[in-house]
Amino acid sequence: QVQLVESGGGLVQAGGSLRLSCAASGTIYGLNVMGWYRQPPGKQRDLVARITGGTTNYEDSVKGRFTISRDNAKMSVYLQMNSLKPEDTAVYYCYIRTVLGGEYWGKGTLVTVSS
């Protein structure tokens, strides 16, 4: 079985920073895509950032503010969030896709940015 555990969420003032972490555990023979999605209150879940090997992609609104990274040895993915804005408030979900096509989601961690 595979489990993803997110951490690092919390309450922060606008302009502040947070670093989200996601650690995967279980039988995973190879990671393909690792990423972060978010779901603001009352809205759909959308992609924030993803990383495949050394290639990264970001949602336009977070470019220049967020940085995604991964550590394959630790089976972890991180999201450094700087210059946070109230509109960044959401539940953030970790996502992985294995080389065999398996897809897994974390339970989410809440990020609240106050103005």
PDB file of N, CA and C in Angstrom, residues 45-106:
ATOM      1  N   ARG A  45     -10.429  21.590  -7.355  1.00  0.00           N
ATOM      2  CA  ARG A  45      -9.026  21.313  -7.128  1.00  0.00           C
ATOM      3  C   ARG A  45      -8.245  21.539  -8.421  1.00  0.00           C
ATOM      4  N   ASP A  46      -7.212  22.344  -8.345  1.00  0.00           N
ATOM      5  CA  ASP A  46      -6.423  22.696  -9.513  1.00  0.00           C
ATOM      6  C   ASP A  46      -4.937  22.487  -9.250  1.00  0.00           C
ATOM      7  N   LEU A  47      -4.203  22.311 -10.333  1.00  0.00           N
ATOM      8  CA  LEU A  47      -2.761  22.126 -10.250  1.00  0.00           C
ATOM      9  C   LEU A  47      -2.078  23.402  -9.780  1.00  0.00           C
ATOM     10  N   VAL A  48      -1.133  23.253  -8.869  1.00  0.00           N
ATOM     11  CA  VAL A  48      -0.265  24.339  -8.449  1.00  0.00           C
ATOM     12  C   VAL A  48       1.101  24.204  -9.107  1.00  0.00           C
ATOM     13  N   ALA A  49       1.704  23.047  -8.961  1.00  0.00           N
ATOM     14  CA  ALA A  49       3.026  22.799  -9.522  1.00  0.00           C
ATOM     15  C   ALA A  49       3.251  21.310  -9.633  1.00  0.00           C
ATOM     16  N   ARG A  50       4.082  20.927 -10.589  1.00  0.00           N
ATOM     17  CA  ARG A  50       4.463  19.536 -10.731  1.00  0.00           C
ATOM     18  C   ARG A  50       5.912  19.447 -11.172  1.00  0.00           C
ATOM     19  N   ILE A  51       6.515  18.309 -10.886  1.00  0.00           N
ATOM     20  CA  ILE A  51       7.900  18.087 -11.270  1.00  0.00           C
ATOM     21  C   ILE A  51       8.048  16.666 -11.777  1.00  0.00           C
ATOM     22  N   THR A  52       8.648  16.547 -12.949  1.00  0.00           N
ATOM     23  CA  THR A  52       8.914  15.260 -13.573  1.00  0.00           C
ATOM     24  C   THR A  52      10.390  15.231 -13.912  1.00  0.00           C
ATOM     25  N   GLY A  53      11.150  14.463 -13.163  1.00  0.00           N
ATOM     26  CA  GLY A  53      12.588  14.526 -13.299  1.00  0.00           C
ATOM     27  C   GLY A  53      13.053  15.911 -12.890  1.00  0.00           C
ATOM     28  N   GLY A  54      13.721  16.586 -13.806  1.00  0.00           N
ATOM     29  CA  GLY A  54      14.162  17.937 -13.540  1.00  0.00           C
ATOM     30  C   GLY A  54      13.290  19.010 -14.153  1.00  0.00           C
ATOM     31  N   THR A  55      12.182  18.611 -14.738  1.00  0.00           N
ATOM     32  CA  THR A  55      11.284  19.539 -15.401  1.00  0.00           C
ATOM     33  C   THR A  55      10.157  19.951 -14.474  1.00  0.00           C
ATOM     34  N   THR A  56       9.944  21.246 -14.364  1.00  0.00           N
ATOM     35  CA  THR A  56       8.898  21.766 -13.491  1.00  0.00           C
ATOM     36  C   THR A  56       7.876  22.561 -14.278  1.00  0.00           C
ATOM     37  N   ASN A  57       6.665  22.579 -13.755  1.00  0.00           N
ATOM     38  CA  ASN A  57       5.583  23.375 -14.321  1.00  0.00           C
ATOM     39  C   ASN A  57       4.822  24.027 -13.183  1.00  0.00           C
ATOM     40  N   TYR A  58       4.405  25.268 -13.405  1.00  0.00           N
ATOM     41  CA  TYR A  58       3.708  26.030 -12.385  1.00  0.00           C
ATOM     42  C   TYR A  58       2.448  26.666 -12.940  1.00  0.00           C
ATOM     43  N   GLU A  59       1.455  26.767 -12.092  1.00  0.00           N
ATOM     44  CA  GLU A  59       0.285  27.560 -12.408  1.00  0.00           C
ATOM     45  C   GLU A  59       0.723  29.023 -12.472  1.00  0.00           C
ATOM     46  N   ASP A  60       0.145  29.776 -13.389  1.00  0.00           N
ATOM     47  CA  ASP A  60       0.617  31.125 -13.653  1.00  0.00           C
ATOM     48  C   ASP A  60       0.646  32.019 -12.415  1.00  0.00           C
ATOM     49  N   SER A  61      -0.342  31.904 -11.564  1.00  0.00           N
ATOM     50  CA  SER A  61      -0.446  32.814 -10.431  1.00  0.00           C
ATOM     51  C   SER A  61       0.631  32.604  -9.375  1.00  0.00           C
ATOM     52  N   VAL A  62       1.338  31.472  -9.415  1.00  0.00           N
ATOM     53  CA  VAL A  62       2.354  31.202  -8.401  1.00  0.00           C
ATOM     54  C   VAL A  62       3.766  31.297  -8.954  1.00  0.00           C
ATOM     55  N   LYS A  63       3.912  31.530 -10.243  1.00  0.00           N
ATOM     56  CA  LYS A  63       5.239  31.632 -10.838  1.00  0.00           C
ATOM     57  C   LYS A  63       6.024  32.771 -10.196  1.00  0.00           C
ATOM     58  N   GLY A  64       7.267  32.484  -9.854  1.00  0.00           N
ATOM     59  CA  GLY A  64       8.110  33.465  -9.214  1.00  0.00           C
ATOM     60  C   GLY A  64       7.959  33.519  -7.715  1.00  0.00           C
ATOM     61  N   ARG A  65       6.933  32.861  -7.182  1.00  0.00           N
ATOM     62  CA  ARG A  65       6.701  32.860  -5.744  1.00  0.00           C
ATOM     63  C   ARG A  65       6.871  31.471  -5.134  1.00  0.00           C
ATOM     64  N   PHE A  66       6.454  30.446  -5.860  1.00  0.00           N
ATOM     65  CA  PHE A  66       6.518  29.071  -5.361  1.00  0.00           C
ATOM     66  C   PHE A  66       7.616  28.305  -6.084  1.00  0.00           C
ATOM     67  N   THR A  67       8.223  27.367  -5.380  1.00  0.00           N
ATOM     68  CA  THR A  67       9.237  26.502  -5.963  1.00  0.00           C
ATOM     69  C   THR A  67       8.981  25.067  -5.533  1.00  0.00           C
ATOM     70  N   ILE A  68       8.879  24.176  -6.510  1.00  0.00           N
ATOM     71  CA  ILE A  68       8.683  22.764  -6.220  1.00  0.00           C
ATOM     72  C   ILE A  68      10.016  22.036  -6.370  1.00  0.00           C
ATOM     73  N   SER A  69      10.253  21.071  -5.515  1.00  0.00           N
ATOM     74  CA  SER A  69      11.458  20.261  -5.580  1.00  0.00           C
ATOM     75  C   SER A  69      11.133  18.855  -5.107  1.00  0.00           C
ATOM     76  N   ARG A  70      12.035  17.925  -5.393  1.00  0.00           N
ATOM     77  CA  ARG A  70      11.801  16.545  -4.990  1.00  0.00           C
ATOM     78  C   ARG A  70      13.089  15.898  -4.531  1.00  0.00           C
ATOM     79  N   ASP A  71      12.955  14.893  -3.707  1.00  0.00           N
ATOM     80  CA  ASP A  71      14.069  14.092  -3.241  1.00  0.00           C
ATOM     81  C   ASP A  71      13.651  12.642  -3.426  1.00  0.00           C
ATOM     82  N   ASN A  72      14.125  12.038  -4.498  1.00  0.00           N
ATOM     83  CA  ASN A  72      13.703  10.681  -4.810  1.00  0.00           C
ATOM     84  C   ASN A  72      14.142   9.671  -3.754  1.00  0.00           C
ATOM     85  N   ALA A  73      15.312   9.882  -3.177  1.00  0.00           N
ATOM     86  CA  ALA A  73      15.802   8.969  -2.157  1.00  0.00           C
ATOM     87  C   ALA A  73      14.880   8.943  -0.948  1.00  0.00           C
ATOM     88  N   LYS A  74      14.304  10.094  -0.624  1.00  0.00           N
ATOM     89  CA  LYS A  74      13.381  10.194   0.500  1.00  0.00           C
ATOM     90  C   LYS A  74      11.932  10.035   0.070  1.00  0.00           C
ATOM     91  N   MET A  75      11.722   9.852  -1.220  1.00  0.00           N
ATOM     92  CA  MET A  75      10.372   9.764  -1.785  1.00  0.00           C
ATOM     93  C   MET A  75       9.514  10.931  -1.308  1.00  0.00           C
ATOM     94  N   SER A  76      10.078  12.120  -1.439  1.00  0.00           N
ATOM     95  CA  SER A  76       9.416  13.312  -0.937  1.00  0.00           C
ATOM     96  C   SER A  76       9.370  14.400  -1.991  1.00  0.00           C
ATOM     97  N   VAL A  77       8.374  15.246  -1.871  1.00  0.00           N
ATOM     98  CA  VAL A  77       8.238  16.411  -2.712  1.00  0.00           C
ATOM     99  C   VAL A  77       7.925  17.598  -1.816  1.00  0.00           C
ATOM    100  N   TYR A  78       8.440  18.767  -2.207  1.00  0.00           N
ATOM    101  CA  TYR A  78       8.323  19.948  -1.379  1.00  0.00           C
ATOM    102  C   TYR A  78       7.778  21.107  -2.197  1.00  0.00           C
ATOM    103  N   LEU A  79       7.151  22.029  -1.507  1.00  0.00           N
ATOM    104  CA  LEU A  79       6.675  23.248  -2.135  1.00  0.00           C
ATOM    105  C   LEU A  79       7.023  24.421  -1.237  1.00  0.00           C
ATOM    106  N   GLN A  80       8.000  25.204  -1.672  1.00  0.00           N
ATOM    107  CA  GLN A  80       8.369  26.423  -0.966  1.00  0.00           C
ATOM    108  C   GLN A  80       7.475  27.541  -1.461  1.00  0.00           C
ATOM    109  N   MET A  81       6.736  28.150  -0.564  1.00  0.00           N
ATOM    110  CA  MET A  81       5.778  29.186  -0.916  1.00  0.00           C
ATOM    111  C   MET A  81       6.207  30.496  -0.275  1.00  0.00           C
ATOM    112  N   ASN A  82       6.546  31.463  -1.101  1.00  0.00           N
ATOM    113  CA  ASN A  82       6.955  32.777  -0.640  1.00  0.00           C
ATOM    114  C   ASN A  82       5.951  33.830  -1.095  1.00  0.00           C
ATOM    115  N   SER A  83       6.007  34.980  -0.451  1.00  0.00           N
ATOM    116  CA  SER A  83       5.124  36.097  -0.798  1.00  0.00           C
ATOM    117  C   SER A  83       3.673  35.656  -0.883  1.00  0.00           C
ATOM    118  N   LEU A  84       3.237  34.957   0.125  1.00  0.00           N
ATOM    119  CA  LEU A  84       1.892  34.393   0.120  1.00  0.00           C
ATOM    120  C   LEU A  84       0.829  35.482   0.109  1.00  0.00           C
ATOM    121  N   LYS A  85      -0.243  35.189  -0.593  1.00  0.00           N
ATOM    122  CA  LYS A  85      -1.365  36.097  -0.732  1.00  0.00           C
ATOM    123  C   LYS A  85      -2.625  35.440  -0.173  1.00  0.00           C
ATOM    124  N   PRO A  86      -3.605  36.237   0.240  1.00  0.00           N
ATOM    125  CA  PRO A  86      -4.849  35.643   0.734  1.00  0.00           C
ATOM    126  C   PRO A  86      -5.488  34.671  -0.253  1.00  0.00           C
ATOM    127  N   GLU A  87      -5.364  34.925  -1.542  1.00  0.00           N
ATOM    128  CA  GLU A  87      -5.941  34.037  -2.536  1.00  0.00           C
ATOM    129  C   GLU A  87      -5.226  32.695  -2.637  1.00  0.00           C
ATOM    130  N   ASP A  88      -4.102  32.545  -1.956  1.00  0.00           N
ATOM    131  CA  ASP A  88      -3.431  31.249  -1.881  1.00  0.00           C
ATOM    132  C   ASP A  88      -4.072  30.329  -0.849  1.00  0.00           C
ATOM    133  N   THR A  89      -4.990  30.852  -0.069  1.00  0.00           N
ATOM    134  CA  THR A  89      -5.661  30.053   0.946  1.00  0.00           C
ATOM    135  C   THR A  89      -6.376  28.875   0.304  1.00  0.00           C
ATOM    136  N   ALA A  90      -6.060  27.682   0.766  1.00  0.00           N
ATOM    137  CA  ALA A  90      -6.635  26.473   0.191  1.00  0.00           C
ATOM    138  C   ALA A  90      -6.140  25.261   0.960  1.00  0.00           C
ATOM    139  N   VAL A  91      -6.771  24.142   0.693  1.00  0.00           N
ATOM    140  CA  VAL A  91      -6.219  22.861   1.111  1.00  0.00           C
ATOM    141  C   VAL A  91      -5.284  22.400   0.009  1.00  0.00           C
ATOM    142  N   TYR A  92      -4.059  22.121   0.369  1.00  0.00           N
ATOM    143  CA  TYR A  92      -3.046  21.702  -0.593  1.00  0.00           C
ATOM    144  C   TYR A  92      -2.869  20.194  -0.525  1.00  0.00           C
ATOM    145  N   TYR A  93      -2.893  19.558  -1.697  1.00  0.00           N
ATOM    146  CA  TYR A  93      -2.815  18.108  -1.798  1.00  0.00           C
ATOM    147  C   TYR A  93      -1.565  17.672  -2.540  1.00  0.00           C
ATOM    148  N   CYS A  94      -0.895  16.706  -1.996  1.00  0.00           N
ATOM    149  CA  CYS A  94       0.233  16.082  -2.660  1.00  0.00           C
ATOM    150  C   CYS A  94      -0.263  15.028  -3.634  1.00  0.00           C
ATOM    151  N   TYR A  95       0.428  14.901  -4.758  1.00  0.00           N
ATOM    152  CA  TYR A  95       0.064  13.939  -5.792  1.00  0.00           C
ATOM    153  C   TYR A  95       1.320  13.272  -6.323  1.00  0.00           C
ATOM    154  N   ILE A  96       1.238  11.974  -6.538  1.00  0.00           N
ATOM    155  CA  ILE A  96       2.322  11.267  -7.213  1.00  0.00           C
ATOM    156  C   ILE A  96       1.752  10.322  -8.249  1.00  0.00           C
ATOM    157  N   ARG A  97       2.531  10.112  -9.294  1.00  0.00           N
ATOM    158  CA  ARG A  97       2.236   9.100 -10.281  1.00  0.00           C
ATOM    159  C   ARG A  97       3.481   8.248 -10.448  1.00  0.00           C
ATOM    160  N   THR A  98       3.319   6.941 -10.325  1.00  0.00           N
ATOM    161  CA  THR A  98       4.449   6.032 -10.421  1.00  0.00           C
ATOM    162  C   THR A  98       4.724   5.690 -11.874  1.00  0.00           C
ATOM    163  N   VAL A  99       5.878   5.087 -12.103  1.00  0.00           N
ATOM    164  CA  VAL A  99       6.250   4.698 -13.459  1.00  0.00           C
ATOM    165  C   VAL A  99       5.334   3.617 -14.005  1.00  0.00           C
ATOM    166  N   LEU A 100       4.648   2.905 -13.138  1.00  0.00           N
ATOM    167  CA  LEU A 100       3.702   1.886 -13.562  1.00  0.00           C
ATOM    168  C   LEU A 100       2.296   2.439 -13.770  1.00  0.00           C
ATOM    169  N   GLY A 101       2.120   3.726 -13.548  1.00  0.00           N
ATOM    170  CA  GLY A 101       0.845   4.358 -13.797  1.00  0.00           C
ATOM    171  C   GLY A 101      -0.044   4.530 -12.591  1.00  0.00           C
ATOM    172  N   GLY A 102       0.403   4.115 -11.429  1.00  0.00           N
ATOM    173  CA  GLY A 102      -0.393   4.294 -10.237  1.00  0.00           C
ATOM    174  C   GLY A 102      -0.443   5.752  -9.815  1.00  0.00           C
ATOM    175  N   GLU A 103      -1.609   6.199  -9.397  1.00  0.00           N
ATOM    176  CA  GLU A 103      -1.797   7.579  -8.959  1.00  0.00           C
ATOM    177  C   GLU A 103      -2.278   7.605  -7.516  1.00  0.00           C
ATOM    178  N   TYR A 104      -1.682   8.495  -6.738  1.00  0.00           N
ATOM    179  CA  TYR A 104      -1.994   8.560  -5.313  1.00  0.00           C
ATOM    180  C   TYR A 104      -2.093  10.003  -4.867  1.00  0.00           C
ATOM    181  N   TRP A 105      -2.978  10.228  -3.909  1.00  0.00           N
ATOM    182  CA  TRP A 105      -3.216  11.547  -3.345  1.00  0.00           C
ATOM    183  C   TRP A 105      -3.022  11.542  -1.843  1.00  0.00           C
ATOM    184  N   GLY A 106      -2.503  12.640  -1.331  1.00  0.00           N
ATOM    185  CA  GLY A 106      -2.469  12.831   0.104  1.00  0.00           C
ATOM    186  C   GLY A 106      -3.814  13.311   0.606  1.00  0.00           C
TER     187      GLY A 106
END
